[in-house]
């Protein structure tokens, strides 16, 4: 067992089954919603803008340097910045970094930082479980690095159902091939896990239901079922892979695979009971996943939600409409 795995073998007195410190969040770049995600080339609909990097990326005194960078320049030309120093502190503390990276250059920079820090510590290929948060648009040259560096890709499949409607307008068709590229990430060896992300949009509705994320990953369609066949359908996941990314894999990523993530004696009894066989429906009619309803929610072995018999009988779920697009914080 590695030292990192050993850390999770017992909970410190300050941690409980309900509250744990499993990592820290930091940011490489901005977001697609306000065109601040960092790309190698300008936005298709804004030729003067490539996005920007967060100031934490740079050494003291170089804050704002991203604004003067050209497409040919790269963070590796600078000395280690504040973020790299922060990531390096993860080696002795064994607290995994969870770093936001969205644009293709933002993702490249984070991979470079991780590779330098892990390489200097002799830990490339170790069981560190460091995360790339979002990995929204990945350059074709960088997918293999996720597997080589043993990284976790924490992606947000529900966003796909909305973002696909305007993604190509902003970054073009070719770059969009690397957007929400779940199949490429998984096949490259990344540990794929799903998250809802924060509902930081101006949409009228933001669905936190994880089954909607399964639907998006399996169909790559909007909530209206468009486009037919899915957006870049070669990046679809199977329903089994999607369920794994929403259950077992996140528990593993947080060093809790011996406590939760699967149904097994001795594990924490956190269970959702649905009226739908997700695997069968996911294969036969994925669109019907959106109609799945929860009958019971069990947390710590206690039923905390139960849909009444009347609710089950009277409920007539309709296919939700697509909410307006918006920026993501």
Short mmCIF file of C-alpha atoms in Angstrom, two decimals:
data_model
loop_
_atom_site.label_atom_id
_atom_site.label_comp_id
_atom_site.label_asym_id
_atom_site.label_seq_id
_atom_site.Cartn_x
_atom_site.Cartn_y
_atom_site.Cartn_z
CA UNK A 1 0.00 0.00 0.00
CA UNK A 2 1.41 3.40 -0.96
CA UNK A 3 1.84 6.17 1.59
CA UNK A 4 -1.04 8.00 -0.08
CA UNK A 5 -3.32 4.98 0.21
CA UNK A 6 -2.21 4.54 3.81
CA UNK A 7 -3.40 8.06 4.59
CA UNK A 8 -6.99 6.98 3.95
CA UNK A 9 -6.84 3.82 6.03
CA UNK A 10 -8.13 5.62 9.12
CA UNK A 11 -9.97 8.88 9.66
CA UNK A 12 -8.25 11.57 11.73
CA UNK A 13 -10.18 12.77 14.76
CA UNK A 14 -11.19 15.91 12.87
CA UNK A 15 -12.87 13.92 10.08
CA UNK A 16 -16.09 11.94 10.16
CA UNK A 17 -18.31 9.95 7.83
CA UNK A 18 -20.08 13.24 7.08
CA UNK A 19 -17.19 15.67 6.65
CA UNK A 20 -13.79 14.99 5.14
CA UNK A 21 -11.01 17.07 3.63
CA UNK A 22 -10.08 15.27 0.41
CA UNK A 23 -8.20 17.96 -1.53
CA UNK A 24 -8.00 21.62 -2.41
CA UNK A 25 -9.31 23.62 -5.37
CA UNK A 26 -7.36 26.05 -7.52
CA UNK A 27 -7.76 27.48 -11.01
CA UNK A 28 -5.64 27.62 -14.16
CA UNK A 29 -7.93 29.65 -16.40
CA UNK A 30 -11.45 31.03 -16.67
CA UNK A 31 -14.63 29.61 -18.19
CA UNK A 32 -16.28 29.26 -21.58
CA UNK A 33 -19.31 31.29 -20.56
CA UNK A 34 -17.43 34.62 -20.49
CA UNK A 35 -14.68 33.56 -22.94
CA UNK A 36 -11.91 33.49 -20.32
CA UNK A 37 -10.99 29.80 -20.70
CA UNK A 38 -7.42 29.78 -22.11
CA UNK A 39 -6.87 28.49 -25.66
CA UNK A 40 -3.84 28.21 -27.92
CA UNK A 41 -5.74 30.00 -30.68
CA UNK A 42 -8.33 32.80 -30.43
CA UNK A 43 -12.02 32.18 -29.99
CA UNK A 44 -13.70 31.68 -33.36
CA UNK A 45 -16.29 34.35 -32.61
CA UNK A 46 -13.76 36.72 -30.97
CA UNK A 47 -10.45 36.72 -32.90
CA UNK A 48 -8.75 39.11 -30.47
CA UNK A 49 -9.28 36.90 -27.44
CA UNK A 50 -7.66 33.63 -26.34
CA UNK A 51 -8.88 33.77 -22.76
CA UNK A 52 -6.70 34.35 -19.74
CA UNK A 53 -4.86 32.58 -16.97
CA UNK A 54 -5.51 33.20 -13.30
CA UNK A 55 -2.88 35.35 -11.60
CA UNK A 56 -1.92 32.49 -9.30
CA UNK A 57 -0.25 30.88 -12.31
CA UNK A 58 2.64 33.31 -12.31
CA UNK A 59 5.64 34.07 -10.08
CA UNK A 60 5.48 37.04 -7.75
CA UNK A 61 5.59 40.22 -9.79
CA UNK A 62 4.33 38.58 -12.97
CA UNK A 63 0.61 38.82 -12.25
CA UNK A 64 -1.33 39.69 -15.38
CA UNK A 65 1.39 38.30 -17.64
CA UNK A 66 -1.16 36.11 -19.42
CA UNK A 67 -2.63 39.19 -21.06
CA UNK A 68 0.59 39.76 -23.05
CA UNK A 69 1.23 36.12 -24.03
CA UNK A 70 1.10 35.06 -27.66
CA UNK A 71 -0.04 31.71 -29.00
CA UNK A 72 3.59 30.63 -29.39
CA UNK A 73 4.42 31.31 -25.75
CA UNK A 74 3.83 28.85 -22.97
CA UNK A 75 3.91 28.84 -19.20
CA UNK A 76 6.89 26.49 -19.21
CA UNK A 77 9.03 29.45 -20.30
CA UNK A 78 8.44 31.07 -16.92
CA UNK A 79 9.97 30.07 -13.58
CA UNK A 80 7.71 28.11 -11.22
CA UNK A 81 4.73 30.23 -10.32
CA UNK A 82 2.58 30.36 -7.23
CA UNK A 83 0.34 27.51 -8.38
CA UNK A 84 3.29 25.24 -9.09
CA UNK A 85 4.60 25.92 -5.60
CA UNK A 86 1.18 25.09 -4.19
CA UNK A 87 1.02 21.83 -6.14
CA UNK A 88 4.55 20.94 -5.00
CA UNK A 89 3.33 21.25 -1.41
CA UNK A 90 1.00 18.34 -2.13
CA UNK A 91 3.97 15.97 -2.17
CA UNK A 92 4.86 16.15 1.56
CA UNK A 93 1.31 16.81 2.75
CA UNK A 94 -0.24 14.12 0.51
CA UNK A 95 -3.28 16.36 0.00
CA UNK A 96 -4.35 15.94 -3.64
CA UNK A 97 -4.75 19.03 -5.82
CA UNK A 98 -8.06 19.46 -7.64
CA UNK A 99 -7.27 22.05 -10.31
CA UNK A 100 -9.74 23.73 -12.69
CA UNK A 101 -8.63 23.71 -16.35
CA UNK A 102 -11.04 24.30 -19.24
CA UNK A 103 -9.36 25.62 -22.43
CA UNK A 104 -6.92 23.46 -24.40
CA UNK A 105 -3.95 25.61 -23.36
CA UNK A 106 -5.18 25.74 -19.78
CA UNK A 107 -5.31 21.94 -19.70
CA UNK A 108 -1.83 21.70 -21.29
CA UNK A 109 -0.37 24.03 -18.69
CA UNK A 110 -1.84 22.02 -15.83
CA UNK A 111 -0.53 18.77 -17.28
CA UNK A 112 2.92 20.36 -17.56
CA UNK A 113 2.80 21.54 -13.95
CA UNK A 114 1.68 18.12 -12.70
CA UNK A 115 4.32 16.34 -14.77
CA UNK A 116 7.13 18.61 -13.54
CA UNK A 117 6.14 18.32 -9.88
CA UNK A 118 5.54 14.56 -9.99
CA UNK A 119 8.72 14.02 -11.98
CA UNK A 120 10.89 16.00 -9.59
CA UNK A 121 9.44 13.99 -6.69
CA UNK A 122 9.85 10.66 -8.50
CA UNK A 123 6.12 10.03 -8.28
CA UNK A 124 5.02 9.82 -11.91
CA UNK A 125 2.85 6.70 -12.05
CA UNK A 126 2.28 6.60 -8.29
CA UNK A 127 -1.13 6.36 -6.62
CA UNK A 128 -1.57 10.09 -6.05
CA UNK A 129 -5.11 10.59 -7.47
CA UNK A 130 -4.55 14.19 -8.52
CA UNK A 131 -7.44 15.72 -10.45
CA UNK A 132 -7.97 17.82 -13.54
CA UNK A 133 -11.30 19.51 -12.91
CA UNK A 134 -13.52 19.91 -16.00
CA UNK A 135 -10.93 19.03 -18.71
CA UNK A 136 -13.53 20.62 -20.94
CA UNK A 137 -11.47 21.03 -24.13
CA UNK A 138 -8.32 18.92 -24.55
CA UNK A 139 -5.75 19.26 -27.33
CA UNK A 140 -5.34 16.04 -29.38
CA UNK A 141 -1.72 15.73 -28.24
CA UNK A 142 -2.63 15.69 -24.56
CA UNK A 143 -5.12 12.86 -24.05
CA UNK A 144 -2.39 10.23 -23.61
CA UNK A 145 -0.80 12.28 -20.84
CA UNK A 146 -3.80 11.73 -18.57
CA UNK A 147 -3.09 8.02 -18.52
CA UNK A 148 0.68 8.33 -18.36
CA UNK A 149 0.43 10.63 -15.34
CA UNK A 150 -2.32 8.51 -13.70
CA UNK A 151 -4.68 11.49 -13.42
CA UNK A 152 -8.33 11.74 -12.47
CA UNK A 153 -10.50 13.66 -14.95
CA UNK A 154 -13.46 15.11 -13.07
CA UNK A 155 -15.94 16.03 -15.79
CA UNK A 156 -19.44 17.48 -15.78
CA UNK A 157 -21.60 15.62 -18.28
CA UNK A 158 -24.80 17.56 -17.72
CA UNK A 159 -23.14 20.74 -19.01
CA UNK A 160 -22.68 18.95 -22.32
CA UNK A 161 -26.42 18.89 -22.93
CA UNK A 162 -26.53 22.68 -22.92
CA UNK A 163 -23.06 23.75 -24.07
CA UNK A 164 -23.11 21.77 -27.32
CA UNK A 165 -25.65 24.22 -28.72
CA UNK A 166 -23.12 27.07 -28.83
CA UNK A 167 -19.70 25.40 -28.48
CA UNK A 168 -18.84 25.27 -32.18
CA UNK A 169 -19.82 28.90 -32.64
CA UNK A 170 -17.20 29.85 -30.04
CA UNK A 171 -14.31 27.49 -30.78
CA UNK A 172 -15.11 25.92 -34.15
CA UNK A 173 -15.76 22.36 -35.25
CA UNK A 174 -12.22 20.97 -35.06
CA UNK A 175 -11.48 22.13 -31.52
CA UNK A 176 -14.91 20.91 -30.48
CA UNK A 177 -13.73 17.37 -31.23
CA UNK A 178 -11.81 17.61 -27.96
CA UNK A 179 -14.74 19.05 -25.97
CA UNK A 180 -16.30 16.78 -23.36
CA UNK A 181 -14.29 14.00 -25.01
CA UNK A 182 -15.15 11.38 -22.39
CA UNK A 183 -14.34 8.39 -24.59
CA UNK A 184 -10.90 9.71 -25.51
CA UNK A 185 -10.11 10.47 -21.88
CA UNK A 186 -11.22 7.06 -20.67
CA UNK A 187 -9.47 5.18 -23.46
CA UNK A 188 -6.29 7.13 -22.73
CA UNK A 189 -6.29 5.78 -19.18
CA UNK A 190 -7.73 8.70 -17.23
CA UNK A 191 -9.90 7.79 -14.26
CA UNK A 192 -13.18 9.38 -15.30
CA UNK A 193 -15.46 10.69 -12.57
CA UNK A 194 -18.65 12.74 -12.81
CA UNK A 195 -19.60 15.83 -10.88
CA UNK A 196 -22.57 18.19 -11.11
CA UNK A 197 -20.46 21.34 -10.84
CA UNK A 198 -22.06 24.39 -9.27
CA UNK A 199 -25.30 25.69 -10.80
CA UNK A 200 -23.54 28.89 -11.81
CA UNK A 201 -25.62 29.73 -14.87
CA UNK A 202 -28.36 32.18 -15.75
CA UNK A 203 -30.50 29.31 -16.99
CA UNK A 204 -34.08 29.17 -15.79
CA UNK A 205 -33.41 25.64 -14.51
CA UNK A 206 -30.25 23.81 -13.59
CA UNK A 207 -30.75 20.09 -13.04
CA UNK A 208 -28.65 18.50 -10.30
CA UNK A 209 -30.23 15.09 -10.86
CA UNK A 210 -27.25 12.79 -11.58
CA UNK A 211 -29.38 10.69 -13.94
CA UNK A 212 -29.40 13.68 -16.31
CA UNK A 213 -25.63 13.43 -16.34
CA UNK A 214 -25.87 9.76 -17.25
CA UNK A 215 -28.24 10.68 -20.08
CA UNK A 216 -25.83 13.31 -21.43
CA UNK A 217 -22.83 10.98 -21.32
CA UNK A 218 -24.67 8.14 -23.05
CA UNK A 219 -26.53 10.16 -25.70
CA UNK A 220 -24.51 13.39 -26.13
CA UNK A 221 -27.80 15.12 -26.86
CA UNK A 222 -29.68 18.11 -25.51
CA UNK A 223 -32.63 17.47 -23.24
CA UNK A 224 -34.79 17.72 -26.36
CA UNK A 225 -32.95 14.77 -27.91
CA UNK A 226 -30.90 16.82 -30.37
CA UNK A 227 -28.94 16.30 -32.53
CA UNK A 228 -30.09 12.92 -33.78
CA UNK A 229 -27.36 10.41 -33.04
CA UNK A 230 -25.57 12.75 -30.65
CA UNK A 231 -22.93 15.49 -30.83
CA UNK A 232 -19.61 13.84 -31.76
CA UNK A 233 -21.20 10.46 -31.04
CA UNK A 234 -17.85 8.65 -31.05
CA UNK A 235 -17.34 10.15 -27.57
CA UNK A 236 -20.40 8.51 -26.03
CA UNK A 237 -20.00 6.24 -23.02
CA UNK A 238 -21.92 3.07 -22.33
CA UNK A 239 -24.47 3.27 -19.54
CA UNK A 240 -22.29 0.96 -17.43
CA UNK A 241 -19.30 3.27 -17.86
CA UNK A 242 -21.41 6.30 -17.01
CA UNK A 243 -22.80 4.71 -13.84
CA UNK A 244 -19.29 3.73 -12.78
CA UNK A 245 -18.12 7.33 -13.27
CA UNK A 246 -20.96 8.51 -11.02
CA UNK A 247 -20.55 5.94 -8.24
CA UNK A 248 -17.51 3.69 -7.80
CA UNK A 249 -14.89 5.89 -9.47
CA UNK A 250 -15.55 9.07 -7.41
CA UNK A 251 -15.25 7.06 -4.20
CA UNK A 252 -11.92 5.72 -5.43
CA UNK A 253 -10.75 9.21 -6.41
CA UNK A 254 -11.35 10.44 -2.85
CA UNK A 255 -9.58 7.43 -1.25
CA UNK A 256 -12.88 6.04 0.01
CA UNK A 257 -13.22 2.94 -2.13
CA UNK A 258 -13.19 0.75 0.97
CA UNK A 259 -16.19 2.61 2.42
CA UNK A 260 -18.56 3.62 -0.36
CA UNK A 261 -19.22 3.65 -4.10
CA UNK A 262 -20.59 0.11 -4.47
CA UNK A 263 -23.31 -2.02 -2.87
CA UNK A 264 -21.45 -4.46 -0.65
CA UNK A 265 -21.70 -5.65 2.97
CA UNK A 266 -19.81 -3.35 5.30
CA UNK A 267 -19.97 -0.30 3.03
CA UNK A 268 -21.80 2.91 3.94
CA UNK A 269 -25.51 2.43 3.23
CA UNK A 270 -26.01 5.42 0.92
CA UNK A 271 -28.46 4.22 -1.71
CA UNK A 272 -30.92 5.67 -4.22
CA UNK A 273 -33.73 3.34 -5.31
CA UNK A 274 -35.23 4.28 -8.68
CA UNK A 275 -38.28 3.09 -10.58
CA UNK A 276 -36.14 2.38 -13.64
CA UNK A 277 -33.51 -0.21 -14.50
CA UNK A 278 -30.90 2.29 -15.67
CA UNK A 279 -28.76 -0.30 -17.44
CA UNK A 280 -31.63 -1.78 -19.45
CA UNK A 281 -33.07 1.61 -20.37
CA UNK A 282 -29.63 3.04 -21.08
CA UNK A 283 -29.16 0.40 -23.77
CA UNK A 284 -32.69 0.12 -25.14
CA UNK A 285 -33.99 3.70 -24.97
CA UNK A 286 -31.53 6.18 -23.40
CA UNK A 287 -33.96 9.08 -23.77
CA UNK A 288 -36.21 7.42 -21.19
CA UNK A 289 -33.50 7.91 -18.56
CA UNK A 290 -34.88 11.42 -18.14
CA UNK A 291 -38.15 9.95 -16.87
CA UNK A 292 -36.54 7.92 -14.09
CA UNK A 293 -37.84 8.80 -10.62
CA UNK A 294 -36.43 8.16 -7.19
CA UNK A 295 -38.61 6.02 -4.92
CA UNK A 296 -36.28 6.01 -1.91
CA UNK A 297 -33.14 7.82 -0.81
CA UNK A 298 -31.24 6.06 1.96
CA UNK A 299 -28.37 7.82 3.72
CA UNK A 300 -26.35 6.06 6.38
CA UNK A 301 -28.91 3.27 6.42
CA UNK A 302 -31.80 5.66 7.13
CA UNK A 303 -34.59 6.43 4.67
CA UNK A 304 -34.50 10.22 4.22
CA UNK A 305 -36.87 10.41 1.25
CA UNK A 306 -39.77 8.22 0.17
CA UNK A 307 -42.06 8.92 -2.75
CA UNK A 308 -45.57 8.12 -1.61
CA UNK A 309 -47.75 5.61 -3.40
CA UNK A 310 -50.01 8.45 -4.55
CA UNK A 311 -47.05 10.40 -5.90
CA UNK A 312 -45.87 7.38 -7.84
CA UNK A 313 -49.33 6.81 -9.32
CA UNK A 314 -50.13 10.42 -10.15
CA UNK A 315 -46.72 11.55 -11.35
CA UNK A 316 -46.64 12.09 -15.08
CA UNK A 317 -43.06 13.09 -15.83
CA UNK A 318 -42.57 14.97 -19.07
CA UNK A 319 -39.39 15.41 -21.03
CA UNK A 320 -37.78 18.61 -19.71
CA UNK A 321 -37.14 21.46 -22.09
CA UNK A 322 -33.68 22.83 -22.68
CA UNK A 323 -32.90 25.77 -20.45
CA UNK A 324 -31.23 28.92 -21.83
CA UNK A 325 -27.46 28.79 -22.02
CA UNK A 326 -25.43 30.80 -19.58
CA UNK A 327 -22.00 31.29 -18.08
CA UNK A 328 -20.54 28.97 -15.51
CA UNK A 329 -18.79 30.16 -12.40
#
